[in-house]
Tab-separated table of C-alpha atoms and ligand atoms in Angstrom:
chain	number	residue	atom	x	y	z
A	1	UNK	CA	16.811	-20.306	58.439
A	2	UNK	CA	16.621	-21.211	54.593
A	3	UNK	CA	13.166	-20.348	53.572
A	4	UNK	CA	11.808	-21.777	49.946
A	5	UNK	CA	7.931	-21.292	48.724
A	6	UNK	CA	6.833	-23.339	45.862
A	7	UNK	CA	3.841	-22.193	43.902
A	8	UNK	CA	3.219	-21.235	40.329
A	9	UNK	CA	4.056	-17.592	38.502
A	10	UNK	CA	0.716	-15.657	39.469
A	11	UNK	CA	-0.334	-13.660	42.261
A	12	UNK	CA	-3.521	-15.839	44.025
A	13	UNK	CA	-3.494	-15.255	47.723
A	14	UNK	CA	-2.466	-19.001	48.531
A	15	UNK	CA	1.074	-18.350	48.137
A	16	UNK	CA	1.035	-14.638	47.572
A	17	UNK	CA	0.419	-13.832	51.104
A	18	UNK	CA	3.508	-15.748	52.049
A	19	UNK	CA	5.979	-14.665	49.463
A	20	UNK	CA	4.632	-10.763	50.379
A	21	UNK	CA	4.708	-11.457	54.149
A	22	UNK	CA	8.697	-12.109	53.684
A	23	UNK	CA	9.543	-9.376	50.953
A	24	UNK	CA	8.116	-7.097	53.018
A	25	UNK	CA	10.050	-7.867	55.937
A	26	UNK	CA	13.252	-8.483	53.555
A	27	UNK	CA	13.155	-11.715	54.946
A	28	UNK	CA	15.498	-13.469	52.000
A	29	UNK	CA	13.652	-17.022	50.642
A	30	UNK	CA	14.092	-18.792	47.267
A	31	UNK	CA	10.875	-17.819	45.141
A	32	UNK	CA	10.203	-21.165	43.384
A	33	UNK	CA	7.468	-20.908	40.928
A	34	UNK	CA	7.257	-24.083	38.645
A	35	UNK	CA	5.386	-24.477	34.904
A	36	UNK	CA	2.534	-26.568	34.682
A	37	UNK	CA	5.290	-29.732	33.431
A	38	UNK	CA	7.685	-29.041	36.628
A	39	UNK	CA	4.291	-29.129	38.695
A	40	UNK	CA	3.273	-32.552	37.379
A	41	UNK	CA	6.966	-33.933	38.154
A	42	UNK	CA	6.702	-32.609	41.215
A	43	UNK	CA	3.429	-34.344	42.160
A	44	UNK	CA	4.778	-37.427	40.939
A	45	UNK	CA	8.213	-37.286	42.730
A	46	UNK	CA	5.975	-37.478	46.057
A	47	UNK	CA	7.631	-34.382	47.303
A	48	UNK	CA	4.162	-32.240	47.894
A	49	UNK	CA	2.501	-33.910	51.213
A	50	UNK	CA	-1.097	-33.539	49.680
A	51	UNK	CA	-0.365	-33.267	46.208
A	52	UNK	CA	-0.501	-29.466	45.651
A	53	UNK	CA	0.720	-26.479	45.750
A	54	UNK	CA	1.953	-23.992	47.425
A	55	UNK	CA	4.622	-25.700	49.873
A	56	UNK	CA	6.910	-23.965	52.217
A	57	UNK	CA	10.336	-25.921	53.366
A	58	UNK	CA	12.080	-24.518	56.380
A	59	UNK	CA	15.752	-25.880	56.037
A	60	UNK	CA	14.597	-28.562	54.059
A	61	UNK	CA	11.028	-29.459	56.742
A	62	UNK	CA	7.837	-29.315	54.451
A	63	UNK	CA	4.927	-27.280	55.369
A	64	UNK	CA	1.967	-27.711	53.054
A	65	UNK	CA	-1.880	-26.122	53.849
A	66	UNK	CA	-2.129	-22.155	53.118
A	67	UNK	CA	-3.212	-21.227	55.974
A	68	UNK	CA	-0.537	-22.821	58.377
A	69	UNK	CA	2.428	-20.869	55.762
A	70	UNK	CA	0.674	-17.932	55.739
A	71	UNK	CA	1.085	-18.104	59.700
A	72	UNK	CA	4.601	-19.156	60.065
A	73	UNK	CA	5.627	-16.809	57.193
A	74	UNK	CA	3.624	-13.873	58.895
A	75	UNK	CA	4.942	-14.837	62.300
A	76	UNK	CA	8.310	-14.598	60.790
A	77	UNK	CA	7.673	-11.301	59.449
A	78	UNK	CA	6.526	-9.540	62.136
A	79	UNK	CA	2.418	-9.614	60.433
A	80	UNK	CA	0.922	-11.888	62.986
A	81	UNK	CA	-0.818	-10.438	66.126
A	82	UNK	CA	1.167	-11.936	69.586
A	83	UNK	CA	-2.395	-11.231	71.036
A	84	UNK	CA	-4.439	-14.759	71.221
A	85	UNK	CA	-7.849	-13.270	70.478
A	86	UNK	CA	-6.495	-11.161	67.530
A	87	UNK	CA	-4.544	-14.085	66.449
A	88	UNK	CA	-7.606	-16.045	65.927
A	89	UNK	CA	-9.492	-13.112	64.359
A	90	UNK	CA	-6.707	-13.295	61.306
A	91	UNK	CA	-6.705	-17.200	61.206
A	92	UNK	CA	-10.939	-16.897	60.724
A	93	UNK	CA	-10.446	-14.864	58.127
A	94	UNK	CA	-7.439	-16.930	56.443
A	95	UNK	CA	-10.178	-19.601	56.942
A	96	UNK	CA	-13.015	-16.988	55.728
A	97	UNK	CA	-10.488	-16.605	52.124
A	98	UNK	CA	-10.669	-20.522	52.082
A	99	UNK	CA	-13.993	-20.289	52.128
A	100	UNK	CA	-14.316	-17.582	49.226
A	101	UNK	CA	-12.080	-19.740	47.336
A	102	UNK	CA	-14.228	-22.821	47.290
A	103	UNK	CA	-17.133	-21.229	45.617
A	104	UNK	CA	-15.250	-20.713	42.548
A	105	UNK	CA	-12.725	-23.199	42.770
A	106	UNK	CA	-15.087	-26.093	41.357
A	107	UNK	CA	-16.498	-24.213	38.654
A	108	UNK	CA	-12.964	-23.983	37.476
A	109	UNK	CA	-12.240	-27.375	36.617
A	110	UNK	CA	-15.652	-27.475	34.826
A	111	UNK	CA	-15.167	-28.817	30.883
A	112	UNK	CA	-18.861	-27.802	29.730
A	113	UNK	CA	-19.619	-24.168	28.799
A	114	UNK	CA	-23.064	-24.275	30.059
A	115	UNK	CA	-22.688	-25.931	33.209
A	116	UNK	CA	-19.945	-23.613	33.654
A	117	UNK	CA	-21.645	-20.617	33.529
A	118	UNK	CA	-24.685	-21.901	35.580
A	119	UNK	CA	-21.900	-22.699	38.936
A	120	UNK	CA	-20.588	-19.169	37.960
A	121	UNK	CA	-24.151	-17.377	38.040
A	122	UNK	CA	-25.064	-19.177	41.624
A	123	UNK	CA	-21.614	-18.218	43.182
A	124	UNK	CA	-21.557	-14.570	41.642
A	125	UNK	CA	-25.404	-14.193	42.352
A	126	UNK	CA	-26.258	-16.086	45.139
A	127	UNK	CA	-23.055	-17.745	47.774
A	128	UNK	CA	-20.463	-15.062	47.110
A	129	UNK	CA	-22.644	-12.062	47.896
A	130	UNK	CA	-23.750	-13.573	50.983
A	131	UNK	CA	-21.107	-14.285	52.139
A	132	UNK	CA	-19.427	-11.307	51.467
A	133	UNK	CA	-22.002	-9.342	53.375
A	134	UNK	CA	-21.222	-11.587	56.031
A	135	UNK	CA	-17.120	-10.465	56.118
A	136	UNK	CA	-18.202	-7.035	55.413
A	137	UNK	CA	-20.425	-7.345	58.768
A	138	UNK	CA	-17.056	-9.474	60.552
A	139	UNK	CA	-14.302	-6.726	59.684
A	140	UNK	CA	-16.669	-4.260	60.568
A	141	UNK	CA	-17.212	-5.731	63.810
A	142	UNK	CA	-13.164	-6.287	64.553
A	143	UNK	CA	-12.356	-2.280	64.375
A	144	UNK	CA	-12.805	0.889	62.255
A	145	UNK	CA	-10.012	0.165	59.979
A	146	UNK	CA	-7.677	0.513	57.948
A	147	UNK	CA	-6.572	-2.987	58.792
A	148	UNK	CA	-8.801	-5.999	59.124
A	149	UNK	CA	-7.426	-6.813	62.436
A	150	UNK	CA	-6.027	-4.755	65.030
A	151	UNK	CA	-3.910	-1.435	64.629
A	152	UNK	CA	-1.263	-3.143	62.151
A	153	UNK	CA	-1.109	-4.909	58.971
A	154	UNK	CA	-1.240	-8.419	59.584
A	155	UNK	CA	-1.154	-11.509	56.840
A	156	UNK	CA	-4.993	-11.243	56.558
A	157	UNK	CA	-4.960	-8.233	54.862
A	158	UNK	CA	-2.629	-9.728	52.403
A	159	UNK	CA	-4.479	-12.499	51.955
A	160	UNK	CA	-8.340	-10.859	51.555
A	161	UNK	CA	-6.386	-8.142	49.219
A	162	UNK	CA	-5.209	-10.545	46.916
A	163	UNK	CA	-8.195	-12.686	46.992
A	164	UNK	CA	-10.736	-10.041	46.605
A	165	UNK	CA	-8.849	-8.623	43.522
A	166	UNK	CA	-8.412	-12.113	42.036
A	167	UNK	CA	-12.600	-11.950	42.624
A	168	UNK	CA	-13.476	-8.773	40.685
A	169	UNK	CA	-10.371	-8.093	38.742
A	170	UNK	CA	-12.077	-9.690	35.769
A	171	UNK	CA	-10.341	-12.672	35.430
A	172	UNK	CA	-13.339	-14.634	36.068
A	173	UNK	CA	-15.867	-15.053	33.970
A	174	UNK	CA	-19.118	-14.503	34.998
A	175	UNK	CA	-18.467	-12.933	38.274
A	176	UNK	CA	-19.259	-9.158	38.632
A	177	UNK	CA	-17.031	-6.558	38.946
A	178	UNK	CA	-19.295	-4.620	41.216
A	179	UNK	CA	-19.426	-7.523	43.577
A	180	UNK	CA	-17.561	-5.569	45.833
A	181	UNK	CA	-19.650	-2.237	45.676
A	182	UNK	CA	-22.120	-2.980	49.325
A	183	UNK	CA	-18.614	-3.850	50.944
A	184	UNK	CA	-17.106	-0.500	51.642
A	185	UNK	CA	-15.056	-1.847	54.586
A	186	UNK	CA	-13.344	-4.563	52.435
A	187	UNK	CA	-13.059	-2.344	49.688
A	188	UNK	CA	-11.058	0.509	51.983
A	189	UNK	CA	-8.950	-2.650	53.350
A	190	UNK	CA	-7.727	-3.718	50.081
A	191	UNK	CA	-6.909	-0.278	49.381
A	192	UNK	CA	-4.938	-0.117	52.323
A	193	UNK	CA	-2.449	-2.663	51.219
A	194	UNK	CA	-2.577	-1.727	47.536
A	195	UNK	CA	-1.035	1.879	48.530
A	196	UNK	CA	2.002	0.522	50.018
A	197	UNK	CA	4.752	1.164	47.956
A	198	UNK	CA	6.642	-1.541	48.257
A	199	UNK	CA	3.458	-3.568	47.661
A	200	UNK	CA	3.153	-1.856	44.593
A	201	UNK	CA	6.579	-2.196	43.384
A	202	UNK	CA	6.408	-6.209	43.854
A	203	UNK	CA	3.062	-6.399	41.638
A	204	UNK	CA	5.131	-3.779	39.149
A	205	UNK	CA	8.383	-6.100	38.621
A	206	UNK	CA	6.713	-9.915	39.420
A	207	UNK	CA	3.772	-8.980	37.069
A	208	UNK	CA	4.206	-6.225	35.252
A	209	UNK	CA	1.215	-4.690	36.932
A	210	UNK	CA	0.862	-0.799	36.730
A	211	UNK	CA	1.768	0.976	39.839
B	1	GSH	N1	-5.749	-27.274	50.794
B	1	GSH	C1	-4.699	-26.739	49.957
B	1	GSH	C2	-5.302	-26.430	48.589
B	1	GSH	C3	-4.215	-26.052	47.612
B	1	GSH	C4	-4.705	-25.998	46.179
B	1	GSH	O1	-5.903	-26.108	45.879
B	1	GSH	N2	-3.736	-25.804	45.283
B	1	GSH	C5	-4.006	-25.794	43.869
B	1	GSH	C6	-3.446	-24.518	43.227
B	1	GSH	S1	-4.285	-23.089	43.786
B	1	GSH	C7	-3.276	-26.957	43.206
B	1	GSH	O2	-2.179	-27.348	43.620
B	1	GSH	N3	-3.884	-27.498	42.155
B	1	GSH	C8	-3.295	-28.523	41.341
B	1	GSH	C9	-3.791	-29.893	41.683
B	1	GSH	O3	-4.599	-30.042	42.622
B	1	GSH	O4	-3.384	-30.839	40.975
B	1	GSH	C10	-4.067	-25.502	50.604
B	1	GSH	O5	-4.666	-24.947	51.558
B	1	GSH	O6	-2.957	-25.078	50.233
């Protein structure tokens, strides 16, 4: 099977959780990560089914949506519970990460400074800690731990790791750092995954980040 992801050169959950899912499983898969310019002929060649990114091809097939690479990827990898009512606990939360991502996502695109800050403020005072506490009160529900779901790692964790760190790792403004502090449960889950070595070694050589 020849596996290729397409997504751009930084570490959001969207394709991160894929491209992880199959390094961790030394599943072999062309990392494609286009500039901004390769992006824009791409959109225009009418190659990406919805116009964005990431995209997985599977000997040439197209798969586009997060969520439905993230599950063949972590199917592929072994990260993706064979048990139906686990299964569907990891695609909520995929779903729950979509979620999380929409209350910033618009405030990104925003030109004007003050308006800006104003969609920032609601999200980081008002929608993201509720629903926060809401996951918090989900995982908690699902099991003790470490993993979100079930006894094993599974392409949720991957997924709410990266997208919680993209949340508070200060990259945007206006959105606490301590957003995370009345979530112990998510905050031991992304610890979890950020002691794994090889996890750690990815993040090291891809990005530089200290291990
Ligand atoms: N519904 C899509 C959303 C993907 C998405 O928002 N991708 C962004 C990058 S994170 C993108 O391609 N933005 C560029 C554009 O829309 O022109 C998914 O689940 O993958």
């Amino acid at each position: 099977m020849r596996l290729r992801i397409t997504y751009f050169d930084f570490p959001f959950w969207r394709a991160e959780t894929a491209r992880l899912a199959l390094h961790l499983a030394r599943i072999p898969f062309e990392d494609r990560r286009p500039t901004r310019e390769e992006f824009r002929e791409l959109k225009a060649s009418g190659e990406l089914p919805y116009g964005q990114l990431p995209i997985l091809e599977v000997d040439g097939e197209c798969i586009a949506q997060t969520p439905a690479i993230a599950r063949f990827c972590g199917k592929a990898a072994g990260l993706y519970p064979s048990d139906a009512l686990e299964a569907a606990r990891v695609d909520e939360l995929l779903h729950s990460v979509e979620q999380l991502t929409a209350l910033i996502a618009p405030s990104m695109s925003e030109k004007d400074p003050v308006r800006k800050a104003e969609m920032r403020r609601v999200a980081g005072e008002e929608r993201l800690p509720k629903l926060l506490h809401m996951l918090e009160r989900r995982v908690s529900s699902f099991g003790p731990g470490p993993w979100v779901v079930g006894s094993q790692m599974t392409v949720a964790d991957i997924a709410l790791w990266r997208a919680l760190d993209w949340l508070v790792g200060g990259v945007l403004d206006g959105i606490p750092p301590t957003l995370l502090d009345a979530s112990p449960r998510l905050l031991a889950a992304m610890q979890r995954v950020n002691e794994i070595p090889e996890v750690r070694a990815w993040m090291r050589d891809k990005y530089g980040a200290r291990s």
